[in-house]
Amino acid sequence: MSSPKQFSILLVDDDEVDRMTVKRAFRKVRFPVQLTEASNGEEALAIIQTKTKPLIDNLSTKHSNVGLDSTTFDLALLDYRLPDIDGLSLIARIKALNFNVPLIVLTGQGDEEIAVEIMKAGAADYLSKAKIEPSILVKAIDSAIRIHQAEEAVKLANKRLRASNELLFLKNQELEKQQAHIKTQNIKLQESYKLKSEFLATMSHELRTPMNAIMGFSQLLLRQYPDPLSSQQENLIQRILNNSKNLLDMINEMLDFSKIEAGKLDYNPQPFNLNYLIATTVEELKSLAIQKEINLTAEINLTEHFIIQDSNLLKRSLINLISNGIKFTDKGTVKLQAWELDANQIAIAIEDTGIGIATEDLSKIFQAFRQVDQSFTRQHSGTGLGLAITDSLVKIMGGTISVESRLNHGSIFTIQIPRRKDVRLQNSSV
Ligand code: ADP
């Protein structure tokens, strides 16, 4: 067990007999004390000044508080009546030195009435010399030291709290600055986003007219009327027509995308025959599949053929998914299947036996302008907008799209749409 702490006490009293009484009291109760004695106020002040060292308050160097090292004494016992100075003035001078230890004032006969003043001046307690009992003295010392320690702990905690509050305040200010910065950046971004969308919309729109003219004239020439074309001419014009068609598809994709971004794509639900829509769409894309010698099939298992949806949006979604299936498949099949999940949910899956998509790429492919192969030497043309558009269209229809794929084996894109979108959701944003 460790030895009990020895208390260091400064005893200030001009009367040697009284000092003896105090010492005897300590001895009697075996109070572990190391006493320093002073017989008048000046001596006491000199001891306080010489025995204590300057203390730099390192918590806040800004207001470096040069005081006295309070660890030298645990407590001071002061006689109220000293020959050179009265008790109140002594307390005031001790306090002025920042001597931060509890003070107990020993009062004589008839001094009791100034007890209030003593306490006001900053003493921790007072004891009448006439009634000094060892146990009372020790108890008073013990509780004064304890209270002082508790007060010091509170002060320290408060100081730390203030320091962390200050830090928090600064951090908050910094955060507010960053927030303001992000806000302005956001506004700028929104502006340039809007400009970009407007630019895309205008450009795509402006490009469509000449593209349609080019295609129209190419088709006219291919009729070979009234004059026939040489086979080289025919081949070249066919290439112009094919390339124009590809370009027009891309322009249309960009136009769709900018419309979706601007929230300007209308949702027009009408009753229509889903069976018929699927069959005609697949038929329209048959020539693409035939060119690549791919087997394009449709398997429709619907008990009720009519649905109330935006047929235009659904058709565009199917065209995107089927043409992707054909584009990314070199041999094998692209198979469409449609079935009812329940009374109000339709599923349409487009399965291909193509190049497939690596698992790590699956999350990216629905993002605009994202392609698994982003290189300039990529084999397949495209804007990287098709799936982003399809995803948005399906959402507008109140549905979802999902994909399963295995690299080099093929992919299945499945859309689920309600047979009839909840009327309340019709005008909600995408
Ligand atoms: P694009 O076809 O114009 O490149 P999409 O948005 O339609 O853009 O598709 C994004 C990417 O997702 C494609 O570039 C391709 O890497 C991948 N992808 C889409 N569909 C398929 C598919 N059926 N098989 C394999 N990869 C596909």
Coordinates of C-alpha atoms and ligand atoms in Angstrom, one line a residue:
M1 CA 0.0 0.0 0.0
S2 CA 1.3 3.5 -0.7
S3 CA 2.0 5.8 2.2
P4 CA -0.7 8.4 3.0
K5 CA -0.2 11.8 1.3
Q6 CA 1.6 14.3 3.4
F7 CA -0.2 17.7 3.4
S8 CA 1.9 20.8 3.0
I9 CA 0.5 23.6 5.1
L10 CA 1.5 27.2 5.6
L11 CA 0.8 28.3 9.2
V12 CA 0.8 32.1 9.7
D13 CA 0.6 33.2 13.4
D14 CA 2.6 35.6 15.4
D15 CA 1.8 33.8 18.7
E16 CA 4.2 30.8 19.2
V17 CA 1.8 29.3 21.7
D18 CA -1.0 29.3 19.2
R19 CA 1.3 27.7 16.6
M20 CA 2.2 25.0 19.2
T21 CA -1.4 24.4 19.8
V22 CA -2.0 23.8 16.1
K23 CA 1.0 21.5 15.8
R24 CA 0.0 19.6 18.9
A25 CA -3.5 19.1 17.4
F26 CA -1.9 17.6 14.2
R27 CA 0.3 15.3 16.2
K28 CA -2.6 14.2 18.4
V29 CA -4.6 12.9 15.4
R30 CA -1.4 11.9 13.5
F31 CA -2.3 14.2 10.7
P32 CA 0.4 13.7 8.1
V33 CA 1.5 17.3 7.6
Q34 CA 4.6 19.2 6.6
L35 CA 4.3 22.7 8.2
T36 CA 5.9 25.9 7.0
E37 CA 5.6 28.6 9.6
A38 CA 5.5 32.4 9.4
S39 CA 5.1 34.8 12.3
N40 CA 3.7 37.8 10.4
G41 CA 2.0 38.8 7.2
E42 CA 5.1 40.0 5.3
E43 CA 7.0 36.9 6.1
A44 CA 4.1 34.8 4.9
L45 CA 3.9 36.8 1.7
A46 CA 7.7 36.5 1.2
I47 CA 7.4 32.7 1.6
I48 CA 4.5 32.5 -0.8
Q49 CA 6.6 34.5 -3.3
T50 CA 9.9 32.7 -2.9
K51 CA 8.6 29.1 -2.3
T52 CA 6.3 29.2 -5.3
K53 CA 7.4 29.3 -8.9
P54 CA 5.8 31.2 -11.8
L55 CA 3.3 29.0 -13.6
I56 CA 2.6 29.4 -17.2
D57 CA -0.9 28.5 -18.0
N58 CA -0.3 26.3 -21.0
L59 CA -4.0 25.7 -21.8
S60 CA -4.4 29.2 -23.3
T61 CA -1.1 30.8 -24.2
K62 CA -2.9 33.7 -25.6
H63 CA -3.7 35.0 -22.1
S64 CA -0.7 33.5 -20.5
N65 CA -1.6 33.7 -16.9
V66 CA 1.7 34.1 -14.9
G67 CA 0.7 33.1 -11.4
L68 CA 2.1 31.1 -8.6
D69 CA 2.6 27.4 -8.5
S70 CA -0.2 26.3 -6.3
T71 CA 1.3 22.8 -5.8
T72 CA 3.7 24.0 -3.1
F73 CA 1.1 24.2 -0.4
D74 CA -2.1 22.4 0.0
L75 CA -3.6 24.9 2.4
A76 CA -2.8 28.0 4.5
L77 CA -3.9 28.6 8.1
L78 CA -3.9 32.3 8.8
D79 CA -4.2 34.1 12.1
Y80 CA -6.7 36.9 11.7
R81 CA -4.8 39.2 13.9
L82 CA -1.2 39.7 12.9
P83 CA 1.0 42.5 14.1
D84 CA 1.7 43.9 10.7
I85 CA -1.5 43.3 8.7
D86 CA -5.1 42.5 9.3
G87 CA -6.6 39.2 8.1
L88 CA -8.7 40.7 5.4
S89 CA -5.9 42.7 3.8
L90 CA -3.6 39.6 4.0
I91 CA -6.2 37.5 2.2
A92 CA -6.5 40.2 -0.5
R93 CA -2.7 40.4 -1.0
I94 CA -2.4 36.6 -1.1
K95 CA -5.2 36.4 -3.7
A96 CA -3.5 39.2 -5.7
L97 CA -0.5 36.9 -5.9
N98 CA -2.7 34.2 -7.5
F99 CA -1.9 31.9 -4.6
N100 CA -4.4 29.4 -5.4
V101 CA -4.8 27.3 -2.3
P102 CA -7.6 27.2 0.2
L103 CA -7.2 29.6 3.2
I104 CA -8.6 28.9 6.7
V105 CA -8.6 31.9 9.0
L106 CA -8.0 31.3 12.7
T107 CA -10.0 33.9 14.6
G108 CA -9.6 35.1 18.1
Q109 CA -12.1 35.8 20.8
G110 CA -14.6 38.4 19.6
D111 CA -13.6 38.1 15.9
E112 CA -16.6 35.9 15.0
E113 CA -18.6 38.8 13.7
I114 CA -16.2 39.4 10.8
A115 CA -16.6 35.8 9.7
V116 CA -18.8 36.8 6.8
E117 CA -16.2 39.3 5.6
I118 CA -13.5 36.7 5.8
M119 CA -15.6 34.3 3.6
K120 CA -16.4 37.1 1.2
A121 CA -12.8 37.9 0.9
G122 CA -12.2 34.4 -0.4
A123 CA -11.3 32.3 2.6
A124 CA -12.4 28.7 2.5
D125 CA -13.4 28.5 6.2
Y126 CA -12.7 30.1 9.6
L127 CA -12.1 28.5 13.0
S128 CA -12.2 30.1 16.4
K129 CA -8.9 29.6 18.1
A130 CA -10.7 29.1 21.4
K131 CA -12.5 26.1 20.1
I132 CA -9.7 24.4 18.2
E133 CA -10.1 20.7 18.7
P134 CA -7.8 18.4 16.8
S135 CA -10.6 16.6 15.1
I136 CA -12.4 19.8 14.2
L137 CA -9.2 21.3 12.8
V138 CA -8.4 18.3 10.7
K139 CA -11.9 17.9 9.5
A140 CA -12.0 21.6 8.4
I141 CA -8.6 21.2 6.6
D142 CA -9.7 18.0 5.0
S143 CA -13.0 19.4 3.7
A144 CA -11.4 22.7 2.5
I145 CA -8.8 20.8 0.5
R146 CA -11.5 18.5 -1.0
I147 CA -13.8 21.4 -1.9
H148 CA -10.8 23.2 -3.4
Q149 CA -9.8 20.2 -5.4
A150 CA -13.4 19.7 -6.7
E151 CA -13.5 23.4 -7.6
E152 CA -10.2 23.2 -9.4
A153 CA -11.5 20.1 -11.3
V154 CA -14.6 22.0 -12.3
K155 CA -12.5 25.0 -13.4
L156 CA -10.2 22.8 -15.5
A157 CA -13.2 21.0 -17.0
N158 CA -14.8 24.4 -17.8
K159 CA -11.6 25.6 -19.3
R160 CA -11.4 22.5 -21.5
L161 CA -15.0 22.9 -22.4
R162 CA -14.4 26.5 -23.4
A163 CA -11.4 25.4 -25.5
S164 CA -13.3 22.7 -27.3
N165 CA -16.2 25.1 -27.7
E166 CA -13.9 27.6 -29.3
L167 CA -12.5 24.8 -31.5
L168 CA -16.0 23.7 -32.5
F169 CA -16.9 27.3 -33.2
L170 CA -13.9 27.6 -35.6
K171 CA -14.8 24.3 -37.2
N172 CA -18.3 25.4 -37.6
Q173 CA -17.2 28.6 -39.3
E174 CA -15.0 26.6 -41.6
L175 CA -17.9 24.2 -42.4
E176 CA -20.2 27.1 -43.1
K177 CA -17.6 28.6 -45.5
Q178 CA -17.2 25.3 -47.2
Q179 CA -21.0 24.9 -47.4
A180 CA -21.3 28.4 -49.0
H181 CA -18.6 27.5 -51.4
I182 CA -20.3 24.2 -52.4
K183 CA -23.6 26.1 -52.8
T184 CA -22.1 28.6 -55.3
Q185 CA -20.3 25.7 -57.1
N186 CA -23.7 23.9 -57.2
I187 CA -25.4 27.0 -58.7
K188 CA -22.6 27.3 -61.3
L189 CA -22.9 23.5 -62.0
Q190 CA -26.6 23.8 -62.4
E191 CA -26.2 26.7 -64.8
S192 CA -23.7 24.9 -66.9
Y193 CA -25.8 21.7 -66.7
K194 CA -28.8 23.7 -68.0
L195 CA -26.7 25.3 -70.7
K196 CA -25.3 21.9 -71.7
S197 CA -28.8 20.4 -71.9
E198 CA -30.1 23.4 -73.9
F199 CA -27.1 23.1 -76.2
L200 CA -27.7 19.4 -76.6
A201 CA -31.4 19.9 -77.4
T202 CA -30.7 22.7 -79.9
M203 CA -27.9 20.9 -81.6
S204 CA -29.8 17.6 -81.9
H205 CA -32.8 19.4 -83.2
E206 CA -30.8 21.4 -85.7
L207 CA -29.0 18.3 -86.9
R208 CA -32.1 16.3 -87.4
T209 CA -33.5 18.4 -90.3
P210 CA -30.4 18.1 -92.6
M211 CA -30.0 14.4 -91.6
N212 CA -33.6 13.7 -92.7
A213 CA -32.9 15.5 -95.9
I214 CA -29.8 13.5 -96.6
M215 CA -31.6 10.3 -95.9
G216 CA -34.6 11.4 -98.1
F217 CA -32.3 12.2 -101.0
S218 CA -30.3 9.0 -100.6
Q219 CA -33.5 7.0 -100.7
L220 CA -34.7 8.9 -103.8
L221 CA -31.4 8.2 -105.6
L222 CA -31.6 4.5 -104.6
R223 CA -34.9 4.3 -106.5
Q224 CA -32.8 4.7 -109.6
Y225 CA -35.5 6.5 -111.4
P226 CA -35.3 7.8 -114.2
D227 CA -31.6 6.9 -114.6
P228 CA -30.0 3.7 -113.2
L229 CA -26.9 3.9 -111.0
S230 CA -23.7 2.1 -111.5
S231 CA -23.2 -0.6 -108.8
Q232 CA -20.4 1.5 -107.2
Q233 CA -22.7 4.5 -107.0
E234 CA -25.5 2.4 -105.5
N235 CA -23.1 1.0 -103.0
L236 CA -21.8 4.5 -102.0
I237 CA -25.4 5.9 -101.7
Q238 CA -26.4 2.9 -99.6
R239 CA -23.5 3.7 -97.3
I240 CA -24.6 7.3 -97.0
L241 CA -28.1 6.1 -96.1
N242 CA -26.8 3.6 -93.5
N243 CA -24.5 6.1 -91.9
S244 CA -27.1 8.8 -91.9
K245 CA -29.5 6.4 -90.2
N246 CA -26.9 5.6 -87.5
L247 CA -26.2 9.3 -87.0
L248 CA -29.9 10.1 -86.8
D249 CA -30.3 7.4 -84.1
M250 CA -27.5 9.0 -82.1
I251 CA -29.0 12.5 -82.6
N252 CA -32.4 11.2 -81.5
E253 CA -30.8 9.6 -78.4
M254 CA -29.2 12.9 -77.5
L255 CA -32.5 14.7 -78.0
D256 CA -34.3 12.2 -75.8
F257 CA -31.7 12.5 -73.1
S258 CA -31.7 16.3 -73.0
K259 CA -35.5 16.2 -72.8
I260 CA -35.5 13.7 -70.0
E261 CA -32.8 15.8 -68.2
A262 CA -35.0 18.9 -68.6
G263 CA -38.0 17.0 -67.4
K264 CA -39.7 17.7 -70.6
L265 CA -40.6 14.2 -71.7
D266 CA -44.3 13.8 -71.6
Y267 CA -46.0 10.7 -70.2
N268 CA -49.2 9.8 -72.2
P269 CA -50.8 6.6 -71.0
Q270 CA -53.3 5.1 -73.4
P271 CA -54.8 1.6 -73.7
F272 CA -53.0 -0.4 -76.3
N273 CA -52.4 -4.0 -77.3
L274 CA -49.0 -5.0 -75.8
N275 CA -48.9 -8.2 -77.9
Y276 CA -49.1 -6.1 -81.1
L277 CA -46.6 -3.5 -79.9
I278 CA -44.0 -6.2 -79.1
A279 CA -44.6 -8.1 -82.4
T280 CA -44.3 -5.0 -84.6
T281 CA -41.2 -3.7 -82.7
V282 CA -39.5 -7.1 -83.1
E283 CA -40.5 -7.2 -86.7
E284 CA -39.0 -3.7 -87.3
L285 CA -35.6 -4.8 -85.9
K286 CA -35.6 -8.2 -87.7
S287 CA -33.5 -6.8 -90.6
L288 CA -30.8 -5.7 -88.2
A289 CA -30.6 -9.2 -86.7
I290 CA -30.7 -10.8 -90.2
Q291 CA -27.7 -8.7 -91.3
K292 CA -25.7 -10.2 -88.4
E293 CA -27.2 -13.6 -88.9
I294 CA -28.7 -13.5 -85.4
N295 CA -32.0 -15.3 -84.6
L296 CA -34.4 -12.7 -83.1
T297 CA -37.4 -14.2 -81.5
A298 CA -40.4 -13.2 -79.3
E299 CA -42.3 -15.3 -76.9
I300 CA -45.4 -13.6 -75.6
N301 CA -47.3 -15.2 -72.8
L302 CA -50.0 -12.7 -71.8
T303 CA -53.5 -13.7 -70.9
E304 CA -54.7 -10.1 -71.1
H305 CA -53.1 -8.2 -74.1
F306 CA -54.3 -4.7 -73.3
I307 CA -52.5 -2.4 -71.0
I308 CA -52.7 1.3 -70.2
Q309 CA -49.2 2.7 -70.6
D310 CA -47.3 5.1 -72.7
S311 CA -46.8 2.9 -75.8
N312 CA -44.3 5.4 -77.3
L313 CA -42.0 5.2 -74.2
L314 CA -42.3 1.4 -74.0
K315 CA -41.5 1.0 -77.7
R316 CA -38.4 3.2 -77.4
S317 CA -37.3 1.2 -74.3
L318 CA -37.7 -2.1 -76.2
I319 CA -35.9 -0.8 -79.3
N320 CA -33.0 0.3 -77.1
L321 CA -32.7 -3.1 -75.4
I322 CA -33.3 -5.3 -78.5
S323 CA -30.8 -3.3 -80.6
N324 CA -28.2 -3.5 -77.8
G325 CA -28.8 -7.2 -77.7
I326 CA -28.2 -7.4 -81.5
K327 CA -25.2 -5.0 -81.3
F328 CA -23.4 -6.9 -78.6
T329 CA -24.1 -10.4 -79.9
D330 CA -22.0 -11.8 -82.7
K331 CA -23.7 -15.2 -83.0
G332 CA -26.6 -16.9 -81.5
T333 CA -30.0 -15.4 -80.5
V334 CA -31.7 -12.5 -79.1
K335 CA -34.9 -13.6 -77.4
L336 CA -37.7 -11.4 -76.0
Q337 CA -40.1 -12.9 -73.5
A338 CA -43.1 -11.2 -72.0
W339 CA -45.3 -12.5 -69.2
E340 CA -47.5 -11.4 -66.3
L341 CA -46.0 -11.3 -62.9
D342 CA -49.3 -10.6 -61.3
A343 CA -52.6 -8.9 -62.2
N344 CA -50.9 -5.5 -62.5
Q345 CA -47.3 -6.3 -63.3
I346 CA -45.8 -7.1 -66.6
A347 CA -42.3 -8.4 -67.2
I348 CA -40.4 -8.1 -70.5
A349 CA -37.0 -9.8 -70.7
I350 CA -34.5 -9.4 -73.6
E351 CA -31.9 -12.2 -73.4
D352 CA -28.9 -12.4 -75.7
T353 CA -26.0 -14.8 -76.2
G354 CA -23.6 -12.0 -76.7
I355 CA -20.4 -10.7 -75.1
G356 CA -21.9 -10.2 -71.6
I357 CA -20.9 -7.7 -69.0
A358 CA -18.4 -8.2 -66.2
T359 CA -20.0 -8.0 -62.7
E360 CA -17.9 -4.9 -61.8
D361 CA -19.3 -3.1 -64.8
L362 CA -22.9 -3.8 -64.2
S363 CA -23.5 -0.8 -61.9
K364 CA -22.0 1.6 -64.4
I365 CA -23.9 0.8 -67.6
F366 CA -27.0 2.7 -66.7
Q367 CA -25.1 5.9 -66.2
A368 CA -25.2 8.4 -69.1
F369 CA -22.3 8.3 -71.5
R370 CA -20.9 5.1 -69.8
Q371 CA -19.8 2.3 -71.9
V372 CA -17.9 -0.8 -70.8
D373 CA -15.4 -0.2 -73.6
Q374 CA -14.7 3.6 -73.5
S375 CA -11.7 3.4 -75.9
F376 CA -11.7 5.1 -79.3
T377 CA -10.9 1.8 -80.9
R378 CA -14.0 0.1 -79.6
Q379 CA -15.8 -2.3 -81.9
H380 CA -19.3 -1.1 -81.2
S381 CA -20.6 2.4 -81.9
G382 CA -22.9 4.3 -79.7
T383 CA -23.4 7.3 -77.4
G384 CA -23.5 5.4 -74.1
L385 CA -27.0 7.0 -73.6
G386 CA -29.3 4.2 -74.5
L387 CA -29.5 2.4 -71.1
A388 CA -29.6 5.8 -69.2
I389 CA -32.5 6.8 -71.4
T390 CA -34.2 3.4 -71.1
D391 CA -33.8 3.5 -67.3
S392 CA -35.5 6.9 -67.2
L393 CA -38.3 5.9 -69.5
V394 CA -39.0 2.8 -67.5
K395 CA -39.1 4.9 -64.3
I396 CA -41.5 7.4 -66.0
M397 CA -43.7 4.4 -66.7
G398 CA -43.6 3.5 -63.0
G399 CA -41.4 0.4 -63.5
T400 CA -37.9 -0.9 -62.9
I401 CA -35.1 -2.3 -65.0
S402 CA -32.6 -5.0 -64.0
V403 CA -29.8 -6.9 -65.6
E404 CA -28.1 -10.2 -65.2
S405 CA -25.1 -11.0 -67.2
R406 CA -22.1 -13.3 -67.5
L407 CA -19.1 -12.2 -69.4
N408 CA -18.8 -14.1 -72.8
H409 CA -22.1 -15.8 -72.2
G410 CA -24.8 -13.2 -72.6
S411 CA -27.1 -10.8 -70.8
I412 CA -30.7 -10.6 -69.7
F413 CA -32.2 -7.1 -69.3
T414 CA -35.6 -7.3 -67.7
I415 CA -38.1 -4.5 -67.3
Q416 CA -41.1 -4.6 -65.0
I417 CA -43.9 -2.1 -65.6
P418 CA -47.3 -1.8 -64.1
R419 CA -50.1 -2.7 -66.5
R420 CA -51.6 0.6 -65.4
K421 CA -49.6 3.2 -63.6
D422 CA -51.2 4.5 -60.4
V423 CA -53.0 7.7 -61.4
R424 CA -51.5 9.6 -58.4
L425 CA -48.0 8.9 -59.7
Q426 CA -48.6 10.0 -63.2
N427 CA -47.3 13.5 -62.9
S428 CA -44.6 12.8 -60.4
S429 CA -41.0 13.6 -61.4
V430 CA -38.7 10.9 -62.5
Ligands
ADP1 P1 -24.3 2.3 -76.1 O1 -25.0 1.1 -76.6 O2 -24.6 3.5 -77.0 O3 -22.9 2.2 -75.9 P2 -25.9 2.0 -73.8 O4 -26.3 2.9 -72.7 O5 -27.0 1.4 -74.6 O6 -24.9 2.7 -74.7 O7 -25.1 0.8 -73.1 C1 -24.0 1.1 -72.3 C2 -23.0 0.0 -72.3 O8 -23.5 -1.1 -71.7 C3 -22.6 -0.4 -73.7 O9 -21.6 0.4 -74.2 C4 -22.1 -1.8 -73.4 O10 -20.8 -1.8 -72.9 C5 -23.0 -2.3 -72.3 N1 -24.2 -3.1 -72.8 C6 -25.4 -2.6 -73.0 N2 -26.2 -3.7 -73.5 C7 -25.4 -4.7 -73.6 C8 -25.6 -6.1 -74.0 N3 -26.8 -6.5 -74.4 N4 -24.6 -6.9 -73.9 C9 -23.4 -6.5 -73.5 N5 -23.1 -5.3 -73.1 C10 -24.1 -4.4 -73.2

